[in-house]
């Protein structure tokens, strides 16, 4: 796994992010900065749909797109909307450890049985569904995926600042993923 940069004080936030909405997200979530009021979103957050994560930040501070593994490849229109109409200039892309989108093939039977037993699907359709979509949603490694998705989004939206971040489910803190 790539190295995580711990953010325990304002000085730990790298200067390129410190006075930006990305730095503010670290301050609100990790450093107990008091809530402020916002009349429009400052930031777009892309994060996994996983239920173990909760962000501490003020109302109206951010748009949030949640999808398996924080994969925004299939949410690009929403990203463009947040930038074009919502006027955000910063994106925090947040992965997390123990992500269910890693090694999907290991959950194949569970996935198919669940659809058959709980949703009333035919087994053939459930299998086809799994094999069609699993390669699109598999992320391989949580940190590598966030770094590659960060690079892809920087090429796609060159004037937008994009920070690769990580949520550790054990301590519920946000980290920066070391890009060096
Ligand atoms: Zn996840």
PDB file of C-alpha atoms and ligand atoms in Angstrom:
ATOM      1  CA  UNK A   1       0.000   0.000   0.000  1.00  0.00           C
ATOM      2  CA  UNK A   2       1.160   3.533  -0.734  1.00  0.00           C
ATOM      3  CA  UNK A   3       2.277   5.620   2.204  1.00  0.00           C
ATOM      4  CA  UNK A   4      -0.390   7.620   4.011  1.00  0.00           C
ATOM      5  CA  UNK A   5       0.407  11.112   5.270  1.00  0.00           C
ATOM      6  CA  UNK A   6      -1.064  11.699   8.722  1.00  0.00           C
ATOM      7  CA  UNK A   7      -2.781  15.056   9.270  1.00  0.00           C
ATOM      8  CA  UNK A   8      -2.674  15.869  13.005  1.00  0.00           C
ATOM      9  CA  UNK A   9      -2.162  19.633  12.769  1.00  0.00           C
ATOM     10  CA  UNK A  10      -2.537  22.434  10.242  1.00  0.00           C
ATOM     11  CA  UNK A  11       1.211  22.215   9.591  1.00  0.00           C
ATOM     12  CA  UNK A  12       0.808  18.628   8.355  1.00  0.00           C
ATOM     13  CA  UNK A  13      -1.400  19.844   5.479  1.00  0.00           C
ATOM     14  CA  UNK A  14       0.872  20.354   2.428  1.00  0.00           C
ATOM     15  CA  UNK A  15       1.066  24.007   1.376  1.00  0.00           C
ATOM     16  CA  UNK A  16      -0.618  23.382  -1.988  1.00  0.00           C
ATOM     17  CA  UNK A  17      -3.786  22.344  -0.139  1.00  0.00           C
ATOM     18  CA  UNK A  18      -3.552  24.287   3.135  1.00  0.00           C
ATOM     19  CA  UNK A  19      -5.652  27.353   2.388  1.00  0.00           C
ATOM     20  CA  UNK A  20      -8.009  25.551   0.000  1.00  0.00           C
ATOM     21  CA  UNK A  21     -11.295  23.671   0.552  1.00  0.00           C
ATOM     22  CA  UNK A  22      -9.189  20.459   0.640  1.00  0.00           C
ATOM     23  CA  UNK A  23      -7.259  21.808   3.639  1.00  0.00           C
ATOM     24  CA  UNK A  24     -10.531  22.907   5.235  1.00  0.00           C
ATOM     25  CA  UNK A  25     -11.938  19.384   4.893  1.00  0.00           C
ATOM     26  CA  UNK A  26      -8.908  18.071   6.842  1.00  0.00           C
ATOM     27  CA  UNK A  27      -9.443  20.779   9.457  1.00  0.00           C
ATOM     28  CA  UNK A  28     -13.161  20.047   9.891  1.00  0.00           C
ATOM     29  CA  UNK A  29     -12.830  16.285   9.915  1.00  0.00           C
ATOM     30  CA  UNK A  30      -9.491  15.660  11.653  1.00  0.00           C
ATOM     31  CA  UNK A  31      -8.759  18.841  13.610  1.00  0.00           C
ATOM     32  CA  UNK A  32     -12.159  19.810  15.014  1.00  0.00           C
ATOM     33  CA  UNK A  33     -12.239  23.199  13.320  1.00  0.00           C
ATOM     34  CA  UNK A  34     -15.526  24.846  14.400  1.00  0.00           C
ATOM     35  CA  UNK A  35     -18.292  24.719  11.842  1.00  0.00           C
ATOM     36  CA  UNK A  36     -18.811  27.743   9.595  1.00  0.00           C
ATOM     37  CA  UNK A  37     -21.778  28.617   7.433  1.00  0.00           C
ATOM     38  CA  UNK A  38     -21.708  28.279   3.663  1.00  0.00           C
ATOM     39  CA  UNK A  39     -24.267  29.375   1.131  1.00  0.00           C
ATOM     40  CA  UNK A  40     -22.711  27.308  -1.666  1.00  0.00           C
ATOM     41  CA  UNK A  41     -20.555  24.207  -2.047  1.00  0.00           C
ATOM     42  CA  UNK A  42     -16.786  24.746  -1.900  1.00  0.00           C
ATOM     43  CA  UNK A  43     -15.685  21.232  -2.768  1.00  0.00           C
ATOM     44  CA  UNK A  44     -16.668  18.043  -4.579  1.00  0.00           C
ATOM     45  CA  UNK A  45     -16.031  14.872  -2.595  1.00  0.00           C
ATOM     46  CA  UNK A  46     -15.856  11.507  -4.366  1.00  0.00           C
ATOM     47  CA  UNK A  47     -16.045   8.651  -1.880  1.00  0.00           C
ATOM     48  CA  UNK A  48     -17.047   4.997  -1.622  1.00  0.00           C
ATOM     49  CA  UNK A  49     -20.647   3.970  -0.899  1.00  0.00           C
ATOM     50  CA  UNK A  50     -19.363   1.907   2.076  1.00  0.00           C
ATOM     51  CA  UNK A  51     -21.423   2.431   5.235  1.00  0.00           C
ATOM     52  CA  UNK A  52     -18.492   2.640   7.668  1.00  0.00           C
ATOM     53  CA  UNK A  53     -17.600   6.224   6.867  1.00  0.00           C
ATOM     54  CA  UNK A  54     -18.976   9.518   8.099  1.00  0.00           C
ATOM     55  CA  UNK A  55     -17.429  12.912   7.371  1.00  0.00           C
ATOM     56  CA  UNK A  56     -17.490  15.799   9.834  1.00  0.00           C
ATOM     57  CA  UNK A  57     -18.009  19.043   7.945  1.00  0.00           C
ATOM     58  CA  UNK A  58     -20.471  21.945   7.866  1.00  0.00           C
ATOM     59  CA  UNK A  59     -23.803  21.892   6.029  1.00  0.00           C
ATOM     60  CA  UNK A  60     -23.579  23.082   2.417  1.00  0.00           C
ATOM     61  CA  UNK A  61     -19.777  22.692   2.383  1.00  0.00           C
ATOM     62  CA  UNK A  62     -19.505  19.978  -0.275  1.00  0.00           C
ATOM     63  CA  UNK A  63     -21.157  18.041  -3.050  1.00  0.00           C
ATOM     64  CA  UNK A  64     -20.677  14.302  -2.482  1.00  0.00           C
ATOM     65  CA  UNK A  65     -20.723  11.568  -5.107  1.00  0.00           C
ATOM     66  CA  UNK A  66     -20.654   8.120  -3.536  1.00  0.00           C
ATOM     67  CA  UNK A  67     -19.859   5.062  -5.640  1.00  0.00           C
ATOM     68  CA  UNK A  68     -18.090   1.730  -5.125  1.00  0.00           C
ATOM     69  CA  UNK A  69     -14.380   2.373  -4.501  1.00  0.00           C
ATOM     70  CA  UNK A  70     -14.790   6.167  -5.113  1.00  0.00           C
ATOM     71  CA  UNK A  71     -14.725   5.277  -8.796  1.00  0.00           C
ATOM     72  CA  UNK A  72     -15.902   8.357 -10.726  1.00  0.00           C
ATOM     73  CA  UNK A  73     -15.470   6.883 -14.216  1.00  0.00           C
ATOM     74  CA  UNK A  74     -19.214   6.349 -14.513  1.00  0.00           C
ATOM     75  CA  UNK A  75     -20.223   9.565 -12.736  1.00  0.00           C
ATOM     76  CA  UNK A  76     -18.460  12.049 -14.977  1.00  0.00           C
ATOM     77  CA  UNK A  77     -21.545  14.060 -15.862  1.00  0.00           C
ATOM     78  CA  UNK A  78     -22.103  14.700 -12.162  1.00  0.00           C
ATOM     79  CA  UNK A  79     -18.456  15.766 -11.748  1.00  0.00           C
ATOM     80  CA  UNK A  80     -18.856  18.151 -14.687  1.00  0.00           C
ATOM     81  CA  UNK A  81     -22.082  19.490 -13.193  1.00  0.00           C
ATOM     82  CA  UNK A  82     -20.437  20.230  -9.836  1.00  0.00           C
ATOM     83  CA  UNK A  83     -17.691  22.140 -11.673  1.00  0.00           C
ATOM     84  CA  UNK A  84     -19.716  23.801 -14.417  1.00  0.00           C
ATOM     85  CA  UNK A  85     -22.864  24.707 -12.534  1.00  0.00           C
ATOM     86  CA  UNK A  86     -21.812  24.244  -8.900  1.00  0.00           C
ATOM     87  CA  UNK A  87     -18.580  26.224  -9.477  1.00  0.00           C
ATOM     88  CA  UNK A  88     -16.340  24.027  -7.333  1.00  0.00           C
ATOM     89  CA  UNK A  89     -12.630  24.170  -8.160  1.00  0.00           C
ATOM     90  CA  UNK A  90     -11.408  21.392  -5.854  1.00  0.00           C
ATOM     91  CA  UNK A  91     -12.062  17.660  -5.635  1.00  0.00           C
ATOM     92  CA  UNK A  92     -11.238  15.378  -2.697  1.00  0.00           C
ATOM     93  CA  UNK A  93     -11.113  11.774  -3.855  1.00  0.00           C
ATOM     94  CA  UNK A  94     -11.378   9.543  -0.792  1.00  0.00           C
ATOM     95  CA  UNK A  95     -10.578   5.824  -0.800  1.00  0.00           C
ATOM     96  CA  UNK A  96     -10.661   3.612   2.290  1.00  0.00           C
ATOM     97  CA  UNK A  97      -9.146   0.384   3.569  1.00  0.00           C
ATOM     98  CA  UNK A  98     -10.974  -2.977   3.433  1.00  0.00           C
ATOM     99  CA  UNK A  99     -12.926  -1.772   0.398  1.00  0.00           C
ATOM    100  CA  UNK A 100     -15.462  -4.228  -1.010  1.00  0.00           C
ATOM    101  CA  UNK A 101     -14.510  -3.269  -4.590  1.00  0.00           C
ATOM    102  CA  UNK A 102     -11.123  -4.989  -4.156  1.00  0.00           C
ATOM    103  CA  UNK A 103     -11.035  -8.615  -5.348  1.00  0.00           C
ATOM    104  CA  UNK A 104     -14.686  -8.759  -6.395  1.00  0.00           C
ATOM    105  CA  UNK A 105     -14.219 -12.241  -7.828  1.00  0.00           C
ATOM    106  CA  UNK A 106     -13.863 -13.554  -4.253  1.00  0.00           C
ATOM    107  CA  UNK A 107     -17.463 -12.416  -3.610  1.00  0.00           C
ATOM    108  CA  UNK A 108     -18.877 -13.850  -6.827  1.00  0.00           C
ATOM    109  CA  UNK A 109     -20.935 -16.653  -5.251  1.00  0.00           C
ATOM    110  CA  UNK A 110     -22.161 -14.454  -2.420  1.00  0.00           C
ATOM    111  CA  UNK A 111     -23.190 -11.796  -4.966  1.00  0.00           C
ATOM    112  CA  UNK A 112     -25.049 -14.229  -7.228  1.00  0.00           C
ATOM    113  CA  UNK A 113     -26.705 -16.189  -4.393  1.00  0.00           C
ATOM    114  CA  UNK A 114     -27.799 -12.914  -2.809  1.00  0.00           C
ATOM    115  CA  UNK A 115     -29.483 -11.698  -5.993  1.00  0.00           C
ATOM    116  CA  UNK A 116     -31.180 -15.071  -6.511  1.00  0.00           C
ATOM    117  CA  UNK A 117     -32.351 -15.476  -2.917  1.00  0.00           C
ATOM    118  CA  UNK A 118     -33.077 -11.887  -1.900  1.00  0.00           C
ATOM    119  CA  UNK A 119     -34.051 -10.135  -5.118  1.00  0.00           C
ATOM    120  CA  UNK A 120     -35.738 -12.981  -6.978  1.00  0.00           C
ATOM    121  CA  UNK A 121     -33.329 -13.031  -9.939  1.00  0.00           C
ATOM    122  CA  UNK A 122     -32.804 -16.031 -12.224  1.00  0.00           C
ATOM    123  CA  UNK A 123     -29.354 -17.539 -11.594  1.00  0.00           C
ATOM    124  CA  UNK A 124     -28.277 -17.127 -15.248  1.00  0.00           C
ATOM    125  CA  UNK A 125     -29.130 -13.439 -15.245  1.00  0.00           C
ATOM    126  CA  UNK A 126     -27.380 -12.899 -11.914  1.00  0.00           C
ATOM    127  CA  UNK A 127     -24.212 -14.582 -13.231  1.00  0.00           C
ATOM    128  CA  UNK A 128     -24.265 -12.583 -16.432  1.00  0.00           C
ATOM    129  CA  UNK A 129     -24.784  -9.387 -14.448  1.00  0.00           C
ATOM    130  CA  UNK A 130     -21.788 -10.162 -12.225  1.00  0.00           C
ATOM    131  CA  UNK A 131     -19.432 -11.010 -15.077  1.00  0.00           C
ATOM    132  CA  UNK A 132     -20.509  -7.987 -17.122  1.00  0.00           C
ATOM    133  CA  UNK A 133     -20.038  -5.415 -14.369  1.00  0.00           C
ATOM    134  CA  UNK A 134     -17.379  -6.813 -12.017  1.00  0.00           C
ATOM    135  CA  UNK A 135     -14.462  -5.888 -14.362  1.00  0.00           C
ATOM    136  CA  UNK A 136     -15.794  -2.305 -14.593  1.00  0.00           C
ATOM    137  CA  UNK A 137     -16.038  -1.860 -10.842  1.00  0.00           C
ATOM    138  CA  UNK A 138     -13.010  -3.880  -9.637  1.00  0.00           C
ATOM    139  CA  UNK A 139     -10.386  -1.455  -8.283  1.00  0.00           C
ATOM    140  CA  UNK A 140      -7.430  -3.773  -7.548  1.00  0.00           C
ATOM    141  CA  UNK A 141      -5.805  -1.820  -4.700  1.00  0.00           C
ATOM    142  CA  UNK A 142      -7.497   0.978  -2.754  1.00  0.00           C
ATOM    143  CA  UNK A 143      -4.592   3.439  -2.793  1.00  0.00           C
ATOM    144  CA  UNK A 144      -3.309   2.635  -6.303  1.00  0.00           C
ATOM    145  CA  UNK A 145      -6.810   3.104  -7.641  1.00  0.00           C
ATOM    146  CA  UNK A 146      -7.249   6.518  -5.987  1.00  0.00           C
ATOM    147  CA  UNK A 147      -3.877   7.668  -7.364  1.00  0.00           C
ATOM    148  CA  UNK A 148      -4.712   6.514 -10.895  1.00  0.00           C
ATOM    149  CA  UNK A 149      -8.189   8.034 -10.698  1.00  0.00           C
ATOM    150  CA  UNK A 150      -6.618  11.299  -9.457  1.00  0.00           C
ATOM    151  CA  UNK A 151      -4.262  11.341 -12.463  1.00  0.00           C
ATOM    152  CA  UNK A 152      -7.105  10.607 -14.859  1.00  0.00           C
ATOM    153  CA  UNK A 153      -9.291  13.380 -13.441  1.00  0.00           C
ATOM    154  CA  UNK A 154      -6.390  15.888 -13.506  1.00  0.00           C
ATOM    155  CA  UNK A 155      -5.991  15.240 -17.238  1.00  0.00           C
ATOM    156  CA  UNK A 156      -9.724  15.518 -17.805  1.00  0.00           C
ATOM    157  CA  UNK A 157     -10.160  18.712 -15.709  1.00  0.00           C
ATOM    158  CA  UNK A 158      -6.732  20.411 -15.902  1.00  0.00           C
ATOM    159  CA  UNK A 159      -7.634  23.572 -13.947  1.00  0.00           C
ATOM    160  CA  UNK A 160      -9.218  21.707 -11.034  1.00  0.00           C
ATOM    161  CA  UNK A 161      -7.172  20.818  -7.917  1.00  0.00           C
ATOM    162  CA  UNK A 162      -7.614  17.136  -7.054  1.00  0.00           C
ATOM    163  CA  UNK A 163      -6.360  15.599  -3.802  1.00  0.00           C
ATOM    164  CA  UNK A 164      -5.927  11.813  -3.334  1.00  0.00           C
ATOM    165  CA  UNK A 165      -7.160  11.030   0.170  1.00  0.00           C
ATOM    166  CA  UNK A 166      -7.786   7.984   2.332  1.00  0.00           C
ATOM    167  CA  UNK A 167     -10.189   7.164   5.157  1.00  0.00           C
ATOM    168  CA  UNK A 168      -8.886   4.659   7.670  1.00  0.00           C
ATOM    169  CA  UNK A 169     -11.893   2.781   9.067  1.00  0.00           C
ATOM    170  CA  UNK A 170     -10.047   1.941  12.315  1.00  0.00           C
ATOM    171  CA  UNK A 171      -9.543   5.547  13.462  1.00  0.00           C
ATOM    172  CA  UNK A 172     -12.089   7.328  11.216  1.00  0.00           C
ATOM    173  CA  UNK A 173      -9.451   9.900  10.206  1.00  0.00           C
ATOM    174  CA  UNK A 174      -8.620  11.310   6.789  1.00  0.00           C
ATOM    175  CA  UNK A 175      -5.120  10.918   5.377  1.00  0.00           C
ATOM    176  CA  UNK A 176      -3.425  12.166   2.255  1.00  0.00           C
ATOM    177  CA  UNK A 177      -2.005   9.466  -0.035  1.00  0.00           C
ATOM    178  CA  UNK A 178       1.693  10.133  -0.662  1.00  0.00           C
ATOM    179  CA  UNK A 179       2.170  10.682  -4.401  1.00  0.00           C
ATOM    180  CA  UNK A 180       5.975  10.554  -4.400  1.00  0.00           C
TER     181      UNK A 180
HETATM  182 ZN1  LIG B   1     -15.327   0.816  -0.497  1.00  0.00          ZN
END
